[in-house]
PDB file of C-alpha atoms in Angstrom:
ATOM      1  CA  MET A   1       0.226  18.784   0.939  1.00  0.00           C
ATOM      2  CA  LYS A   2       2.136  18.437  -2.339  1.00  0.00           C
ATOM      3  CA  GLY A   3      -0.078  20.446  -4.720  1.00  0.00           C
ATOM      4  CA  THR A   4      -3.507  21.981  -4.489  1.00  0.00           C
ATOM      5  CA  THR A   5      -5.364  19.007  -5.935  1.00  0.00           C
ATOM      6  CA  PRO A   6      -4.944  15.707  -4.034  1.00  0.00           C
ATOM      7  CA  LEU A   7      -3.945  12.640  -6.018  1.00  0.00           C
ATOM      8  CA  LEU A   8      -6.830  10.801  -4.372  1.00  0.00           C
ATOM      9  CA  HIS A   9      -9.676  12.220  -2.361  1.00  0.00           C
ATOM     10  CA  ILE A  10     -12.794  10.635  -0.842  1.00  0.00           C
ATOM     11  CA  GLU A  11     -15.906  12.233   0.649  1.00  0.00           C
ATOM     12  CA  ASN A  12     -18.367  10.468   2.960  1.00  0.00           C
ATOM     13  CA  LEU A  13     -16.931   6.977   2.464  1.00  0.00           C
ATOM     14  CA  ARG A  14     -18.969   4.249   4.166  1.00  0.00           C
ATOM     15  CA  ILE A  15     -18.418   0.538   3.790  1.00  0.00           C
ATOM     16  CA  GLN A  16     -20.401  -2.383   5.200  1.00  0.00           C
ATOM     17  CA  ARG A  17     -19.264  -5.943   5.383  1.00  0.00           C
ATOM     18  CA  GLY A  18     -21.636  -8.691   6.452  1.00  0.00           C
ATOM     19  CA  GLY A  19     -24.264  -6.128   7.193  1.00  0.00           C
ATOM     20  CA  VAL A  20     -22.008  -4.300   9.675  1.00  0.00           C
ATOM     21  CA  GLN A  21     -20.599  -0.832   8.983  1.00  0.00           C
ATOM     22  CA  VAL A  22     -16.828  -1.155   9.193  1.00  0.00           C
ATOM     23  CA  LEU A  23     -15.760   2.195   7.803  1.00  0.00           C
ATOM     24  CA  ASP A  24     -17.092   5.762   8.076  1.00  0.00           C
ATOM     25  CA  LEU A  25     -14.746   8.469   6.759  1.00  0.00           C
ATOM     26  CA  PRO A  26     -16.182  11.953   6.039  1.00  0.00           C
ATOM     27  CA  ARG A  27     -12.989  12.988   4.253  1.00  0.00           C
ATOM     28  CA  PHE A  28      -9.624  11.463   3.373  1.00  0.00           C
ATOM     29  CA  SER A  29      -6.921  12.522   0.870  1.00  0.00           C
ATOM     30  CA  ILE A  30      -3.490  11.508  -0.373  1.00  0.00           C
ATOM     31  CA  SER A  31      -1.213  13.932  -2.194  1.00  0.00           C
ATOM     32  CA  ALA A  32       0.896  13.098  -5.187  1.00  0.00           C
ATOM     33  CA  GLU A  33       4.068  11.284  -4.004  1.00  0.00           C
ATOM     34  CA  GLU A  34       2.907  11.224  -0.345  1.00  0.00           C
ATOM     35  CA  LYS A  35       3.620   8.164   1.816  1.00  0.00           C
ATOM     36  CA  VAL A  36       0.897   7.447   4.381  1.00  0.00           C
ATOM     37  CA  ALA A  37       0.371   4.647   6.886  1.00  0.00           C
ATOM     38  CA  VAL A  38      -3.026   3.616   8.287  1.00  0.00           C
ATOM     39  CA  ILE A  39      -2.403   2.023  11.635  1.00  0.00           C
ATOM     40  CA  GLY A  40      -4.496   0.279  14.256  1.00  0.00           C
ATOM     41  CA  PRO A  41      -5.170  -3.195  15.588  1.00  0.00           C
ATOM     42  CA  ASN A  42      -7.009  -5.853  13.615  1.00  0.00           C
ATOM     43  CA  GLY A  43     -10.680  -5.072  12.963  1.00  0.00           C
ATOM     44  CA  THR A  44     -10.407  -1.288  12.764  1.00  0.00           C
ATOM     45  CA  GLY A  45     -11.164  -1.054   9.012  1.00  0.00           C
ATOM     46  CA  LYS A  46      -7.691  -0.782   7.504  1.00  0.00           C
ATOM     47  CA  SER A  47      -8.143  -3.504   4.893  1.00  0.00           C
ATOM     48  CA  SER A  48     -11.695  -2.301   4.109  1.00  0.00           C
ATOM     49  CA  LEU A  49     -10.293   1.166   3.438  1.00  0.00           C
ATOM     50  CA  LEU A  50      -7.667  -0.129   0.956  1.00  0.00           C
ATOM     51  CA  LEU A  51     -10.109  -2.474  -0.768  1.00  0.00           C
ATOM     52  CA  GLY A  52     -12.671   0.330  -1.000  1.00  0.00           C
ATOM     53  CA  LEU A  53     -10.159   2.761  -2.473  1.00  0.00           C
ATOM     54  CA  ALA A  54      -9.112   0.107  -5.039  1.00  0.00           C
ATOM     55  CA  CYS A  55     -12.778  -0.457  -5.956  1.00  0.00           C
ATOM     56  CA  LEU A  56     -12.443  -4.108  -4.996  1.00  0.00           C
ATOM     57  CA  ILE A  57     -15.386  -4.063  -2.583  1.00  0.00           C
ATOM     58  CA  LYS A  58     -18.578  -2.150  -2.856  1.00  0.00           C
ATOM     59  CA  ARG A  59     -18.891   1.263  -1.170  1.00  0.00           C
ATOM     60  CA  GLU A  60     -22.189   1.830   0.681  1.00  0.00           C
ATOM     61  CA  SER A  61     -21.749   5.498  -0.091  1.00  0.00           C
ATOM     62  CA  GLY A  62     -19.019   7.985  -0.931  1.00  0.00           C
ATOM     63  CA  THR A  63     -17.386   9.903  -3.762  1.00  0.00           C
ATOM     64  CA  LEU A  64     -13.898   8.932  -4.968  1.00  0.00           C
ATOM     65  CA  LEU A  65     -11.842  11.439  -6.885  1.00  0.00           C
ATOM     66  CA  PHE A  66      -8.549  10.631  -8.619  1.00  0.00           C
ATOM     67  CA  GLN A  67      -6.472  13.567  -9.838  1.00  0.00           C
ATOM     68  CA  GLY A  68      -9.589  15.701  -9.487  1.00  0.00           C
ATOM     69  CA  GLU A  69     -11.868  13.474 -11.580  1.00  0.00           C
ATOM     70  CA  GLU A  70     -14.638  11.291 -10.102  1.00  0.00           C
ATOM     71  CA  VAL A  71     -14.168   7.552 -10.431  1.00  0.00           C
ATOM     72  CA  THR A  72     -17.503   6.217 -11.578  1.00  0.00           C
ATOM     73  CA  SER A  73     -18.549   2.579 -11.882  1.00  0.00           C
ATOM     74  CA  SER A  74     -17.867   2.653 -15.607  1.00  0.00           C
ATOM     75  CA  GLY A  75     -14.365   4.075 -15.069  1.00  0.00           C
ATOM     76  CA  GLU A  76     -13.180   1.665 -12.317  1.00  0.00           C
ATOM     77  CA  THR A  77     -11.155  -0.546 -14.635  1.00  0.00           C
ATOM     78  CA  ALA A  78      -9.247   2.395 -16.098  1.00  0.00           C
ATOM     79  CA  PHE A  79      -8.651   3.718 -12.556  1.00  0.00           C
ATOM     80  CA  ARG A  80      -7.326   0.401 -11.277  1.00  0.00           C
ATOM     81  CA  ARG A  81      -4.769   0.323 -14.102  1.00  0.00           C
ATOM     82  CA  ARG A  82      -3.285   3.553 -12.661  1.00  0.00           C
ATOM     83  CA  ILE A  83      -2.800   2.078  -9.191  1.00  0.00           C
ATOM     84  CA  ALA A  84      -1.392  -1.171  -7.785  1.00  0.00           C
ATOM     85  CA  MET A  85      -2.147  -3.209  -4.695  1.00  0.00           C
ATOM     86  CA  VAL A  86      -0.030  -5.606  -2.591  1.00  0.00           C
ATOM     87  CA  PHE A  87      -1.850  -7.994  -0.306  1.00  0.00           C
ATOM     88  CA  GLN A  88      -0.852  -9.703   2.938  1.00  0.00           C
ATOM     89  CA  GLU A  89      -0.112 -12.952   1.113  1.00  0.00           C
ATOM     90  CA  PRO A  90       1.710 -12.800  -2.240  1.00  0.00           C
ATOM     91  CA  LEU A  91      -0.724 -13.824  -5.005  1.00  0.00           C
ATOM     92  CA  LEU A  92       1.744 -15.196  -7.536  1.00  0.00           C
ATOM     93  CA  PHE A  93       0.939 -17.168 -10.652  1.00  0.00           C
ATOM     94  CA  ASP A  94       2.351 -20.657 -11.193  1.00  0.00           C
ATOM     95  CA  THR A  95       4.994 -19.412 -13.634  1.00  0.00           C
ATOM     96  CA  SER A  96       8.437 -17.915 -13.490  1.00  0.00           C
ATOM     97  CA  VAL A  97       9.258 -14.933 -11.243  1.00  0.00           C
ATOM     98  CA  ARG A  98       9.967 -12.745 -14.252  1.00  0.00           C
ATOM     99  CA  ASP A  99       6.693 -13.659 -16.025  1.00  0.00           C
ATOM    100  CA  ASN A 100       4.799 -12.871 -12.815  1.00  0.00           C
ATOM    101  CA  VAL A 101       6.227  -9.380 -12.753  1.00  0.00           C
ATOM    102  CA  ALA A 102       5.747  -8.879 -16.490  1.00  0.00           C
ATOM    103  CA  GLU A 103       2.078  -9.902 -16.434  1.00  0.00           C
ATOM    104  CA  GLY A 104       0.718  -6.553 -15.304  1.00  0.00           C
ATOM    105  CA  LEU A 105       2.673  -4.797 -18.021  1.00  0.00           C
ATOM    106  CA  ARG A 106       1.389  -7.160 -20.716  1.00  0.00           C
ATOM    107  CA  ILE A 107      -2.198  -6.523 -19.510  1.00  0.00           C
ATOM    108  CA  ARG A 108      -1.552  -2.812 -20.004  1.00  0.00           C
ATOM    109  CA  GLY A 109      -0.485  -3.391 -23.608  1.00  0.00           C
ATOM    110  CA  MET A 110       3.306  -3.444 -23.323  1.00  0.00           C
ATOM    111  CA  GLY A 111       5.153  -5.701 -25.810  1.00  0.00           C
ATOM    112  CA  ARG A 112       6.634  -8.957 -24.599  1.00  0.00           C
ATOM    113  CA  ARG A 113      10.315  -7.964 -24.829  1.00  0.00           C
ATOM    114  CA  GLU A 114       9.797  -4.541 -23.302  1.00  0.00           C
ATOM    115  CA  ALA A 115       7.706  -6.064 -20.491  1.00  0.00           C
ATOM    116  CA  ARG A 116      10.413  -8.607 -19.670  1.00  0.00           C
ATOM    117  CA  GLU A 117      13.057  -5.892 -19.561  1.00  0.00           C
ATOM    118  CA  ALA A 118      10.920  -3.695 -17.296  1.00  0.00           C
ATOM    119  CA  ALA A 119      10.200  -6.707 -15.094  1.00  0.00           C
ATOM    120  CA  MET A 120      13.941  -7.358 -14.637  1.00  0.00           C
ATOM    121  CA  GLU A 121      14.521  -3.717 -13.665  1.00  0.00           C
ATOM    122  CA  SER A 122      11.857  -3.975 -10.972  1.00  0.00           C
ATOM    123  CA  LEU A 123      13.184  -7.332  -9.719  1.00  0.00           C
ATOM    124  CA  GLU A 124      16.638  -5.852  -9.422  1.00  0.00           C
ATOM    125  CA  LEU A 125      15.232  -2.922  -7.511  1.00  0.00           C
ATOM    126  CA  PHE A 126      13.924  -5.364  -4.856  1.00  0.00           C
ATOM    127  CA  LYS A 127      17.117  -7.436  -4.926  1.00  0.00           C
ATOM    128  CA  VAL A 128      15.536 -10.596  -6.471  1.00  0.00           C
ATOM    129  CA  GLY A 129      16.772 -10.276 -10.040  1.00  0.00           C
ATOM    130  CA  HIS A 130      18.753 -13.492  -9.566  1.00  0.00           C
ATOM    131  CA  LEU A 131      15.458 -15.380  -9.066  1.00  0.00           C
ATOM    132  CA  ALA A 132      13.966 -14.313 -12.438  1.00  0.00           C
ATOM    133  CA  ASN A 133      13.839 -17.828 -13.893  1.00  0.00           C
ATOM    134  CA  ARG A 134      12.752 -19.625 -10.758  1.00  0.00           C
ATOM    135  CA  SER A 135       9.214 -20.885 -10.298  1.00  0.00           C
ATOM    136  CA  ALA A 136       7.256 -18.397  -8.218  1.00  0.00           C
ATOM    137  CA  HIS A 137       5.920 -21.274  -6.128  1.00  0.00           C
ATOM    138  CA  LYS A 138       9.420 -22.249  -4.985  1.00  0.00           C
ATOM    139  CA  LEU A 139      10.200 -18.996  -3.203  1.00  0.00           C
ATOM    140  CA  SER A 140      10.558 -18.297   0.526  1.00  0.00           C
ATOM    141  CA  GLY A 141       7.990 -16.013   2.114  1.00  0.00           C
ATOM    142  CA  GLY A 142      10.321 -13.014   2.005  1.00  0.00           C
ATOM    143  CA  GLU A 143      11.302 -13.674  -1.601  1.00  0.00           C
ATOM    144  CA  ALA A 144       7.679 -14.045  -2.686  1.00  0.00           C
ATOM    145  CA  GLN A 145       6.706 -10.743  -1.054  1.00  0.00           C
ATOM    146  CA  ARG A 146       9.620  -8.987  -2.737  1.00  0.00           C
ATOM    147  CA  VAL A 147       8.394 -10.361  -6.076  1.00  0.00           C
ATOM    148  CA  SER A 148       4.881  -9.171  -5.244  1.00  0.00           C
ATOM    149  CA  LEU A 149       6.201  -5.701  -4.541  1.00  0.00           C
ATOM    150  CA  ALA A 150       8.337  -5.696  -7.717  1.00  0.00           C
ATOM    151  CA  ARG A 151       5.238  -6.644  -9.728  1.00  0.00           C
ATOM    152  CA  ALA A 152       3.308  -3.734  -8.239  1.00  0.00           C
ATOM    153  CA  PHE A 153       6.080  -1.182  -8.851  1.00  0.00           C
ATOM    154  CA  ALA A 154       6.798  -2.438 -12.373  1.00  0.00           C
ATOM    155  CA  VAL A 155       3.581  -0.921 -13.713  1.00  0.00           C
ATOM    156  CA  ARG A 156       4.712   2.503 -12.437  1.00  0.00           C
ATOM    157  CA  PRO A 157       1.490   3.247 -10.573  1.00  0.00           C
ATOM    158  CA  LYS A 158       0.567   6.696  -9.424  1.00  0.00           C
ATOM    159  CA  LEU A 159      -0.560   5.117  -6.132  1.00  0.00           C
ATOM    160  CA  ILE A 160       0.361   1.835  -4.472  1.00  0.00           C
ATOM    161  CA  LEU A 161      -1.841   0.303  -1.768  1.00  0.00           C
ATOM    162  CA  MET A 162      -0.257  -2.156   0.622  1.00  0.00           C
ATOM    163  CA  ASP A 163      -2.321  -4.248   3.036  1.00  0.00           C
ATOM    164  CA  GLU A 164      -0.132  -5.608   5.867  1.00  0.00           C
ATOM    165  CA  PRO A 165       2.639  -6.532   3.400  1.00  0.00           C
ATOM    166  CA  PHE A 166       4.987  -7.833   6.124  1.00  0.00           C
ATOM    167  CA  SER A 167       2.536  -9.581   8.456  1.00  0.00           C
ATOM    168  CA  SER A 168       3.300 -13.142   7.356  1.00  0.00           C
ATOM    169  CA  LEU A 169       7.060 -12.774   7.561  1.00  0.00           C
ATOM    170  CA  ASP A 170       9.454 -13.479  10.432  1.00  0.00           C
ATOM    171  CA  LEU A 171      10.812 -10.497  12.363  1.00  0.00           C
ATOM    172  CA  PRO A 172      14.281 -10.253  10.798  1.00  0.00           C
ATOM    173  CA  THR A 173      12.815 -10.505   7.294  1.00  0.00           C
ATOM    174  CA  ARG A 174      10.176  -7.860   8.122  1.00  0.00           C
ATOM    175  CA  ILE A 175      12.769  -5.381   9.349  1.00  0.00           C
ATOM    176  CA  ILE A 176      15.013  -5.762   6.285  1.00  0.00           C
ATOM    177  CA  LEU A 177      12.127  -5.605   3.823  1.00  0.00           C
ATOM    178  CA  ALA A 178      10.567  -2.578   5.562  1.00  0.00           C
ATOM    179  CA  GLU A 179      13.903  -0.760   5.315  1.00  0.00           C
ATOM    180  CA  ASP A 180      14.296  -1.592   1.633  1.00  0.00           C
ATOM    181  CA  LEU A 181      10.696  -0.601   0.879  1.00  0.00           C
ATOM    182  CA  GLY A 182      11.133   2.688   2.713  1.00  0.00           C
ATOM    183  CA  ARG A 183      14.245   3.471   0.647  1.00  0.00           C
ATOM    184  CA  ILE A 184      12.542   2.574  -2.642  1.00  0.00           C
ATOM    185  CA  LEU A 185       9.447   4.607  -1.842  1.00  0.00           C
ATOM    186  CA  HIS A 186      11.407   7.704  -0.889  1.00  0.00           C
ATOM    187  CA  GLU A 187      13.448   7.457  -4.071  1.00  0.00           C
ATOM    188  CA  SER A 188      10.318   7.141  -6.219  1.00  0.00           C
ATOM    189  CA  ASP A 189       7.511   9.510  -7.183  1.00  0.00           C
ATOM    190  CA  THR A 190       4.873   6.899  -6.269  1.00  0.00           C
ATOM    191  CA  ALA A 191       2.323   7.786  -3.612  1.00  0.00           C
ATOM    192  CA  ALA A 192       1.720   4.991  -1.104  1.00  0.00           C
ATOM    193  CA  LEU A 193      -0.854   3.984   1.440  1.00  0.00           C
ATOM    194  CA  ILE A 194       0.216   1.133   3.731  1.00  0.00           C
ATOM    195  CA  ALA A 195      -2.080  -0.529   6.254  1.00  0.00           C
ATOM    196  CA  THR A 196      -0.326  -2.073   9.216  1.00  0.00           C
ATOM    197  CA  HIS A 197      -0.738  -2.754  12.937  1.00  0.00           C
ATOM    198  CA  ASP A 198       3.014  -2.431  13.449  1.00  0.00           C
ATOM    199  CA  ARG A 199       3.986   1.127  14.263  1.00  0.00           C
ATOM    200  CA  ILE A 200       7.713   0.563  13.918  1.00  0.00           C
ATOM    201  CA  GLU A 201       7.290  -0.751  10.377  1.00  0.00           C
ATOM    202  CA  ALA A 202       5.084   2.246   9.526  1.00  0.00           C
ATOM    203  CA  LEU A 203       7.656   4.740  10.842  1.00  0.00           C
ATOM    204  CA  LYS A 204      10.317   3.311   8.508  1.00  0.00           C
ATOM    205  CA  VAL A 205       8.202   4.020   5.446  1.00  0.00           C
ATOM    206  CA  VAL A 206       5.890   6.993   5.789  1.00  0.00           C
ATOM    207  CA  GLU A 207       5.602  10.707   6.458  1.00  0.00           C
ATOM    208  CA  ARG A 208       2.005  10.727   7.735  1.00  0.00           C
ATOM    209  CA  LEU A 209       0.211   8.465  10.149  1.00  0.00           C
ATOM    210  CA  VAL A 210      -3.566   7.907  10.208  1.00  0.00           C
ATOM    211  CA  VAL A 211      -4.932   6.092  13.272  1.00  0.00           C
ATOM    212  CA  LEU A 212      -8.139   4.197  12.817  1.00  0.00           C
ATOM    213  CA  ASP A 213     -10.443   3.017  15.567  1.00  0.00           C
ATOM    214  CA  GLY A 214     -13.814   1.460  14.922  1.00  0.00           C
ATOM    215  CA  GLY A 215     -13.654   2.429  11.278  1.00  0.00           C
ATOM    216  CA  ARG A 216     -13.100   6.152  12.000  1.00  0.00           C
ATOM    217  CA  ILE A 217     -10.041   8.341  11.934  1.00  0.00           C
ATOM    218  CA  VAL A 218      -9.196   9.340  15.504  1.00  0.00           C
ATOM    219  CA  GLN A 219      -5.909  11.126  14.782  1.00  0.00           C
ATOM    220  CA  GLU A 220      -3.589  11.885  11.865  1.00  0.00           C
ATOM    221  CA  GLY A 221      -0.458  13.874  11.315  1.00  0.00           C
ATOM    222  CA  ARG A 222       3.307  13.558  11.074  1.00  0.00           C
ATOM    223  CA  PRO A 223       4.565  10.410  12.855  1.00  0.00           C
ATOM    224  CA  GLN A 224       6.473  12.421  15.482  1.00  0.00           C
ATOM    225  CA  GLU A 225       3.419  14.558  16.261  1.00  0.00           C
ATOM    226  CA  VAL A 226       1.008  11.630  16.591  1.00  0.00           C
ATOM    227  CA  ILE A 227       3.304   9.604  18.817  1.00  0.00           C
ATOM    228  CA  ALA A 228       4.345  12.592  20.975  1.00  0.00           C
ATOM    229  CA  ASN A 229       0.861  14.104  21.324  1.00  0.00           C
ATOM    230  CA  PRO A 230      -1.774  11.321  21.334  1.00  0.00           C
ATOM    231  CA  VAL A 231      -5.362  12.579  21.504  1.00  0.00           C
ATOM    232  CA  ASN A 232      -6.563   9.699  23.708  1.00  0.00           C
ATOM    233  CA  SER A 233      -5.479   6.518  25.461  1.00  0.00           C
ATOM    234  CA  PHE A 234      -6.072   4.407  22.312  1.00  0.00           C
ATOM    235  CA  VAL A 235      -3.503   6.415  20.328  1.00  0.00           C
ATOM    236  CA  ALA A 236      -1.204   6.624  23.348  1.00  0.00           C
ATOM    237  CA  ALA A 237      -0.867   2.809  23.317  1.00  0.00           C
ATOM    238  CA  PHE A 238       1.129   3.130  20.112  1.00  0.00           C
ATOM    239  CA  ARG A 239       3.785   5.286  21.822  1.00  0.00           C
ATOM    240  CA  ARG A 240       4.452   2.539  24.380  1.00  0.00           C
ATOM    241  CA  THR A 241       5.190   0.048  21.584  1.00  0.00           C
ATOM    242  CA  THR A 242       7.211   2.444  19.457  1.00  0.00           C
ATOM    243  CA  GLY A 243       9.555   4.001  21.978  1.00  0.00           C
ATOM    244  CA  SER A 244      12.851   5.327  20.734  1.00  0.00           C
ATOM    245  CA  SER A 245      12.154   4.379  17.116  1.00  0.00           C
ATOM    246  CA  VAL A 246      10.704   7.843  16.540  1.00  0.00           C
ATOM    247  CA  HIS A 247      13.332  10.422  15.536  1.00  0.00           C
TER     248      HIS A 247
END
């Protein structure tokens, strides 16, 4: 853990969707600058966890602390402005690439010129600066997701949440983008929580794995430890699909 007070900490988090409990986590924390992957097949509660942490869906119960302070209902908007979220499908406005990335900065009160300059820096970071003036609706899938990531990083969040950010992309594009994202994350001071069902993608990006099954954490630890010492057959299935990618 990087520091005595976690960046984000939850106690007794429970979430229901459609009247069914999909998440039950007694405790979960992320340290400042830590990179964490939540892995597991579809339906294990990964997306519900991220949406719950972002205060985008209602929590049945649970206390959420950010930098040691409780996030109450009245403080959710201020909290969300200190984090960023990337979804499975890029949610881009029908405007230019640069204006898409600058929008979050403008919402946070940054001036137009400064926001456009910061947007360009983030676009260059994700290797799509040359697309700045293109319509966001004329991008390929990989380009659009790079722009979505650039928009999230441009606001310099303390924590970035990513929900299956590569799932809609073809395999070669996924591999390249995962490698670029891993490099950018490890060069930044941004904490990250990425939900994925692809173990190889997760291993390129993070330093801690959290395995969910049925909305509960069944194992967590350093990637090498989880893959090498699975606690049950469910976790062991990940080792068979990861193979020599663990170093």
